[in-house]
């Protein structure tokens, strides 16, 4: 079974800090082996730069336009802009986008379909109150073409990570709602100190703050 380790840099780091991360990463990067897939979702401004640099990790996006074609969409990045530099993964529907940009499940579903069309796996973020509607929208989408990231709002960026025990209970509920075979990740204050709680409970992790430092990110990727 594939294990997904996805970091989300959010709107952090400048170019010098990105370069410093990559230089340090070369020194601390763990061996992923056969089963682990690791990617960092970076601010769009650094995406092509890192993609061309081959930094030793798969470079992912944090969002994509709802518009499926190039054209008159000032400020947007569409899937057609990604021709030739398609990412393997893109995070969509993060709670910050839902709260700060009013994104609904329906908007997020459209973005997912755009990404799937270019062969990119959307990592669709949801909290418990969004899962039924999202699962319904995804009913006709093949389960190997997308990934769900369960991110309890209170656990994000707060230090209040969900215990492994509670996550196990909630996963039983989630896997009843989503179609069998969908990979489900957990996100919310994952750190090297608590990562062991989640191995064997979920298919992977979505990590914010702790993915910004090569050492902590390497420890998480190694331990999971
Ligand atoms: P965090 O962020 O790891 O900093 O809590 C998780 C996320 O927002 O995806």
Tab-separated table of N, CA and C in Angstrom, residues 74-179:
chain	number	residue	atom	x	y	z
A	74	UNK	N	-7.467	36.630	-15.299
A	74	UNK	CA	-6.319	37.309	-14.693
A	74	UNK	C	-6.038	36.810	-13.276
A	75	UNK	N	-4.790	36.461	-13.054
A	75	UNK	CA	-4.371	36.044	-11.716
A	75	UNK	C	-4.511	34.562	-11.452
A	76	UNK	N	-5.120	33.840	-12.367
A	76	UNK	CA	-5.352	32.413	-12.143
A	76	UNK	C	-4.222	31.551	-12.714
A	77	UNK	N	-4.094	30.339	-12.208
A	77	UNK	CA	-3.239	29.318	-12.819
A	77	UNK	C	-4.169	28.171	-13.209
A	78	UNK	N	-4.310	27.932	-14.524
A	78	UNK	CA	-5.213	26.869	-14.971
A	78	UNK	C	-4.416	25.593	-15.266
A	79	UNK	N	-5.134	24.491	-15.378
A	79	UNK	CA	-4.438	23.227	-15.672
A	79	UNK	C	-3.731	23.292	-17.028
A	80	UNK	N	-4.248	24.093	-17.944
A	80	UNK	CA	-3.590	24.185	-19.257
A	80	UNK	C	-2.260	24.940	-19.182
A	81	UNK	N	-2.124	25.813	-18.189
A	81	UNK	CA	-0.824	26.464	-17.986
A	81	UNK	C	0.247	25.450	-17.580
A	82	UNK	N	-0.212	24.292	-17.101
A	82	UNK	CA	0.727	23.296	-16.565
A	82	UNK	C	1.193	22.285	-17.610
A	83	UNK	N	0.805	22.517	-18.874
A	83	UNK	CA	1.191	21.560	-19.918
A	83	UNK	C	2.716	21.415	-19.952
A	84	UNK	N	3.181	20.191	-19.837
A	84	UNK	CA	4.627	19.931	-19.857
A	84	UNK	C	5.273	19.990	-18.488
A	85	UNK	N	4.584	20.572	-17.529
A	85	UNK	CA	5.122	20.627	-16.157
A	85	UNK	C	4.040	20.189	-15.152
A	86	UNK	N	3.281	19.168	-15.546
A	86	UNK	CA	2.159	18.727	-14.714
A	86	UNK	C	2.668	18.190	-13.370
A	87	UNK	N	2.048	18.628	-12.281
A	87	UNK	CA	2.413	18.053	-10.983
A	87	UNK	C	1.744	16.697	-10.790
A	88	UNK	N	2.331	15.908	-9.904
A	88	UNK	CA	1.717	14.616	-9.590
A	88	UNK	C	0.506	14.827	-8.667
A	89	UNK	N	0.614	15.858	-7.798
A	89	UNK	CA	-0.450	16.131	-6.817
A	89	UNK	C	-0.733	17.627	-6.736
A	90	UNK	N	-1.972	17.959	-6.386
A	90	UNK	CA	-2.298	19.338	-6.008
A	90	UNK	C	-3.285	19.272	-4.849
A	91	UNK	N	-3.015	20.060	-3.822
A	91	UNK	CA	-3.927	20.155	-2.688
A	91	UNK	C	-5.063	21.083	-3.107
A	92	UNK	N	-6.299	20.704	-2.850
A	92	UNK	CA	-7.409	21.631	-3.100
A	92	UNK	C	-8.410	21.576	-1.946
A	93	UNK	N	-9.152	22.658	-1.798
A	93	UNK	CA	-10.198	22.700	-0.784
A	93	UNK	C	-9.686	22.778	0.638
A	94	UNK	N	-8.461	23.287	0.817
A	94	UNK	CA	-7.936	23.445	2.174
A	94	UNK	C	-8.887	24.340	2.982
A	95	UNK	N	-8.964	24.105	4.277
A	95	UNK	CA	-9.906	24.878	5.110
A	95	UNK	C	-9.618	26.378	5.032
A	96	UNK	N	-8.345	26.742	4.781
A	96	UNK	CA	-8.037	28.177	4.648
A	96	UNK	C	-8.656	28.743	3.368
A	97	UNK	N	-8.720	27.952	2.323
A	97	UNK	CA	-9.360	28.419	1.081
A	97	UNK	C	-10.879	28.456	1.248
A	98	UNK	N	-11.394	27.507	1.998
A	98	UNK	CA	-12.840	27.524	2.250
A	98	UNK	C	-13.193	28.769	3.074
A	99	UNK	N	-12.396	29.045	4.122
A	99	UNK	CA	-12.719	30.157	5.024
A	99	UNK	C	-12.375	31.520	4.413
A	100	UNK	N	-11.223	31.623	3.736
A	100	UNK	CA	-10.760	32.941	3.270
A	100	UNK	C	-11.256	33.283	1.868
A	101	UNK	N	-11.629	32.272	1.095
A	101	UNK	CA	-12.042	32.527	-0.295
A	101	UNK	C	-13.424	31.958	-0.611
A	102	UNK	N	-14.111	31.506	0.414
A	102	UNK	CA	-15.495	31.051	0.251
A	102	UNK	C	-15.653	29.842	-0.647
A	103	UNK	N	-14.650	28.992	-0.743
A	103	UNK	CA	-14.776	27.829	-1.640
A	103	UNK	C	-15.766	26.807	-1.082
A	104	UNK	N	-16.627	26.336	-1.949
A	104	UNK	CA	-17.624	25.334	-1.555
A	104	UNK	C	-17.195	23.962	-2.075
A	105	UNK	N	-17.866	22.924	-1.600
A	105	UNK	CA	-17.564	21.580	-2.093
A	105	UNK	C	-17.720	21.500	-3.610
A	106	UNK	N	-18.705	22.218	-4.121
A	106	UNK	CA	-18.950	22.152	-5.555
A	106	UNK	C	-17.788	22.784	-6.352
A	107	UNK	N	-17.317	23.931	-5.891
A	107	UNK	CA	-16.159	24.581	-6.525
A	107	UNK	C	-14.955	23.635	-6.482
A	108	UNK	N	-14.763	23.029	-5.334
A	108	UNK	CA	-13.611	22.140	-5.138
A	108	UNK	C	-13.726	20.907	-6.049
A	109	UNK	N	-14.936	20.420	-6.191
A	109	UNK	CA	-15.160	19.269	-7.081
A	109	UNK	C	-14.782	19.631	-8.522
A	110	UNK	N	-15.163	20.830	-8.979
A	110	UNK	CA	-14.801	21.259	-10.333
A	110	UNK	C	-13.278	21.322	-10.489
A	111	UNK	N	-12.609	21.850	-9.483
A	111	UNK	CA	-11.146	21.922	-9.526
A	111	UNK	C	-10.553	20.506	-9.602
A	112	UNK	N	-11.144	19.589	-8.847
A	112	UNK	CA	-10.662	18.198	-8.863
A	112	UNK	C	-10.771	17.616	-10.271
A	113	UNK	N	-11.891	17.878	-10.929
A	113	UNK	CA	-12.085	17.319	-12.277
A	113	UNK	C	-11.065	17.906	-13.255
A	114	UNK	N	-10.763	19.197	-13.130
A	114	UNK	CA	-9.751	19.818	-13.994
A	114	UNK	C	-8.398	19.126	-13.815
A	115	UNK	N	-8.042	18.891	-12.571
A	115	UNK	CA	-6.736	18.269	-12.286
A	115	UNK	C	-6.679	16.835	-12.806
A	116	UNK	N	-7.744	16.098	-12.584
A	116	UNK	CA	-7.791	14.697	-13.023
A	116	UNK	C	-7.624	14.627	-14.539
A	117	UNK	N	-8.184	15.613	-15.225
A	117	UNK	CA	-8.100	15.646	-16.697
A	117	UNK	C	-6.643	15.701	-17.189
A	118	UNK	N	-5.757	16.317	-16.422
A	118	UNK	CA	-4.342	16.380	-16.858
A	118	UNK	C	-3.490	15.320	-16.147
A	119	UNK	N	-4.148	14.387	-15.465
A	119	UNK	CA	-3.394	13.291	-14.842
A	119	UNK	C	-2.776	13.643	-13.505
A	120	UNK	N	-3.262	14.716	-12.886
A	120	UNK	CA	-2.759	15.125	-11.569
A	120	UNK	C	-3.760	14.663	-10.515
A	121	UNK	N	-3.244	14.094	-9.415
A	121	UNK	CA	-4.150	13.622	-8.357
A	121	UNK	C	-4.489	14.752	-7.406
A	122	UNK	N	-5.763	15.155	-7.342
A	122	UNK	CA	-6.120	16.154	-6.344
A	122	UNK	C	-6.127	15.550	-4.944
A	123	UNK	N	-5.603	16.287	-3.997
A	123	UNK	CA	-5.708	15.910	-2.589
A	123	UNK	C	-6.773	16.824	-2.011
A	124	UNK	N	-7.950	16.262	-1.794
A	124	UNK	CA	-9.141	17.053	-1.474
A	124	UNK	C	-9.317	17.120	0.043
A	125	UNK	N	-9.187	18.335	0.594
A	125	UNK	CA	-9.259	18.492	2.053
A	125	UNK	C	-10.715	18.618	2.504
A	126	UNK	N	-11.029	17.915	3.575
A	126	UNK	CA	-12.382	17.976	4.143
A	126	UNK	C	-12.315	17.865	5.663
A	127	UNK	N	-13.325	18.449	6.311
A	127	UNK	CA	-13.570	18.183	7.732
A	127	UNK	C	-14.842	17.325	7.786
A	128	UNK	N	-15.176	16.847	8.958
A	128	UNK	CA	-16.287	15.885	9.048
A	128	UNK	C	-17.600	16.404	8.476
A	129	UNK	N	-17.879	17.710	8.681
A	129	UNK	CA	-19.174	18.216	8.210
A	129	UNK	C	-19.222	18.390	6.690
A	130	UNK	N	-18.113	18.164	6.009
A	130	UNK	CA	-18.126	18.301	4.547
A	130	UNK	C	-18.095	16.959	3.827
A	131	UNK	N	-17.902	15.874	4.574
A	131	UNK	CA	-17.583	14.626	3.876
A	131	UNK	C	-18.760	14.017	3.104
A	132	UNK	N	-19.967	14.160	3.645
A	132	UNK	CA	-21.094	13.508	2.955
A	132	UNK	C	-21.315	14.131	1.583
A	133	UNK	N	-21.327	15.469	1.551
A	133	UNK	CA	-21.561	16.149	0.274
A	133	UNK	C	-20.414	15.870	-0.698
A	134	UNK	N	-19.201	15.900	-0.178
A	134	UNK	CA	-18.048	15.665	-1.068
A	134	UNK	C	-18.068	14.240	-1.609
A	135	UNK	N	-18.366	13.277	-0.756
A	135	UNK	CA	-18.418	11.878	-1.209
A	135	UNK	C	-19.493	11.724	-2.286
A	136	UNK	N	-20.601	12.412	-2.107
A	136	UNK	CA	-21.692	12.344	-3.085
A	136	UNK	C	-21.229	12.927	-4.429
A	137	UNK	N	-20.563	14.084	-4.375
A	137	UNK	CA	-20.074	14.705	-5.618
A	137	UNK	C	-19.067	13.802	-6.338
A	138	UNK	N	-18.311	13.041	-5.560
A	138	UNK	CA	-17.235	12.224	-6.149
A	138	UNK	C	-17.702	10.825	-6.561
A	139	UNK	N	-18.998	10.587	-6.416
A	139	UNK	CA	-19.527	9.234	-6.650
A	139	UNK	C	-19.074	8.603	-7.971
A	140	UNK	N	-19.017	9.427	-9.033
A	140	UNK	CA	-18.699	8.863	-10.355
A	140	UNK	C	-17.212	8.977	-10.708
A	141	UNK	N	-16.430	9.490	-9.792
A	141	UNK	CA	-14.997	9.664	-10.066
A	141	UNK	C	-14.237	8.415	-9.621
A	142	UNK	N	-13.428	7.815	-10.507
A	142	UNK	CA	-12.700	6.599	-10.107
A	142	UNK	C	-11.835	6.840	-8.858
A	143	UNK	N	-11.890	5.888	-7.941
A	143	UNK	CA	-11.289	6.106	-6.616
A	143	UNK	C	-9.760	6.186	-6.632
A	144	UNK	N	-9.147	5.708	-7.711
A	144	UNK	CA	-7.675	5.794	-7.742
A	144	UNK	C	-7.204	7.127	-8.324
A	145	UNK	N	-8.149	8.018	-8.613
A	145	UNK	CA	-7.748	9.281	-9.258
A	145	UNK	C	-7.732	10.471	-8.313
A	146	UNK	N	-8.107	10.259	-7.062
A	146	UNK	CA	-8.060	11.351	-6.095
A	146	UNK	C	-7.746	10.813	-4.705
A	147	UNK	N	-7.394	11.736	-3.825
A	147	UNK	CA	-7.026	11.399	-2.448
A	147	UNK	C	-7.809	12.343	-1.541
A	148	UNK	N	-8.238	11.837	-0.400
A	148	UNK	CA	-8.939	12.672	0.576
A	148	UNK	C	-7.978	12.990	1.727
A	149	UNK	N	-7.970	14.240	2.160
A	149	UNK	CA	-7.215	14.608	3.366
A	149	UNK	C	-8.206	15.065	4.419
A	150	UNK	N	-8.296	14.281	5.495
A	150	UNK	CA	-9.194	14.626	6.602
A	150	UNK	C	-8.436	15.565	7.542
A	151	UNK	N	-8.929	16.799	7.592
A	151	UNK	CA	-8.259	17.801	8.421
A	151	UNK	C	-9.265	18.459	9.373
A	152	UNK	N	-9.291	18.009	10.646
A	152	UNK	CA	-10.188	18.653	11.611
A	152	UNK	C	-9.734	20.099	11.833
A	153	UNK	N	-10.679	21.025	11.695
A	153	UNK	CA	-10.352	22.450	11.749
A	153	UNK	C	-9.560	22.814	13.012
A	154	UNK	N	-9.992	22.308	14.151
A	154	UNK	CA	-9.354	22.673	15.424
A	154	UNK	C	-7.929	22.141	15.536
A	155	UNK	N	-7.588	21.171	14.704
A	155	UNK	CA	-6.254	20.563	14.816
A	155	UNK	C	-5.217	21.285	13.950
A	156	UNK	N	-5.693	22.133	13.026
A	156	UNK	CA	-4.768	22.742	12.061
A	156	UNK	C	-4.017	23.917	12.682
A	157	UNK	N	-2.699	23.801	12.672
A	157	UNK	CA	-1.844	24.890	13.128
A	157	UNK	C	-1.998	25.247	14.595
A	158	UNK	N	-2.614	24.373	15.378
A	158	UNK	CA	-2.953	24.719	16.758
A	158	UNK	C	-2.127	23.962	17.795
A	159	UNK	N	-1.482	22.900	17.374
A	159	UNK	CA	-0.813	22.024	18.334
A	159	UNK	C	-1.782	20.990	18.913
A	160	UNK	N	-3.076	21.131	18.617
A	160	UNK	CA	-4.078	20.173	19.126
A	160	UNK	C	-4.286	19.038	18.131
A	161	UNK	N	-3.262	18.257	17.909
A	161	UNK	CA	-3.407	17.147	16.968
A	161	UNK	C	-4.390	16.116	17.502
A	162	UNK	N	-5.084	15.465	16.588
A	162	UNK	CA	-6.017	14.407	16.988
A	162	UNK	C	-5.214	13.217	17.515
A	163	UNK	N	-5.662	12.588	18.578
A	163	UNK	CA	-4.937	11.410	19.065
A	163	UNK	C	-5.116	10.281	18.041
A	164	UNK	N	-4.175	9.356	18.029
A	164	UNK	CA	-4.270	8.215	17.122
A	164	UNK	C	-5.566	7.445	17.354
A	165	UNK	N	-5.974	7.379	18.640
A	165	UNK	CA	-7.172	6.629	18.998
A	165	UNK	C	-8.437	7.264	18.398
A	166	UNK	N	-8.546	8.584	18.570
A	166	UNK	CA	-9.710	9.287	18.035
A	166	UNK	C	-9.700	9.238	16.504
A	167	UNK	N	-8.501	9.347	15.937
A	167	UNK	CA	-8.408	9.281	14.477
A	167	UNK	C	-8.895	7.922	13.976
A	168	UNK	N	-8.528	6.875	14.699
A	168	UNK	CA	-8.962	5.524	14.306
A	168	UNK	C	-10.499	5.438	14.286
A	169	UNK	N	-11.109	6.031	15.321
A	169	UNK	CA	-12.592	6.033	15.370
A	169	UNK	C	-13.183	6.811	14.204
A	170	UNK	N	-12.623	7.991	13.963
A	170	UNK	CA	-13.163	8.823	12.881
A	170	UNK	C	-12.912	8.205	11.506
A	171	UNK	N	-11.817	7.477	11.393
A	171	UNK	CA	-11.507	6.819	10.120
A	171	UNK	C	-12.541	5.733	9.809
A	172	UNK	N	-13.029	5.075	10.834
A	172	UNK	CA	-14.053	4.041	10.628
A	172	UNK	C	-15.280	4.692	9.999
A	173	UNK	N	-15.611	5.890	10.485
A	173	UNK	CA	-16.751	6.643	9.959
A	173	UNK	C	-16.467	7.113	8.529
A	174	UNK	N	-15.297	7.704	8.333
A	174	UNK	CA	-14.934	8.221	6.998
A	174	UNK	C	-14.929	7.121	5.944
A	175	UNK	N	-14.399	5.957	6.305
A	175	UNK	CA	-14.291	4.926	5.271
A	175	UNK	C	-15.643	4.289	4.956
A	176	UNK	N	-16.649	4.593	5.801
A	176	UNK	CA	-18.012	4.169	5.428
A	176	UNK	C	-18.613	5.129	4.401
A	177	UNK	N	-18.214	6.393	4.502
A	177	UNK	CA	-18.820	7.417	3.643
A	177	UNK	C	-18.174	7.416	2.258
A	178	UNK	N	-16.830	7.368	2.246
A	178	UNK	CA	-16.143	7.388	0.952
A	178	UNK	C	-16.077	5.977	0.368
A	179	UNK	N	-15.986	5.935	-0.959
A	179	UNK	CA	-15.968	4.637	-1.641
A	179	UNK	C	-14.754	3.832	-1.183
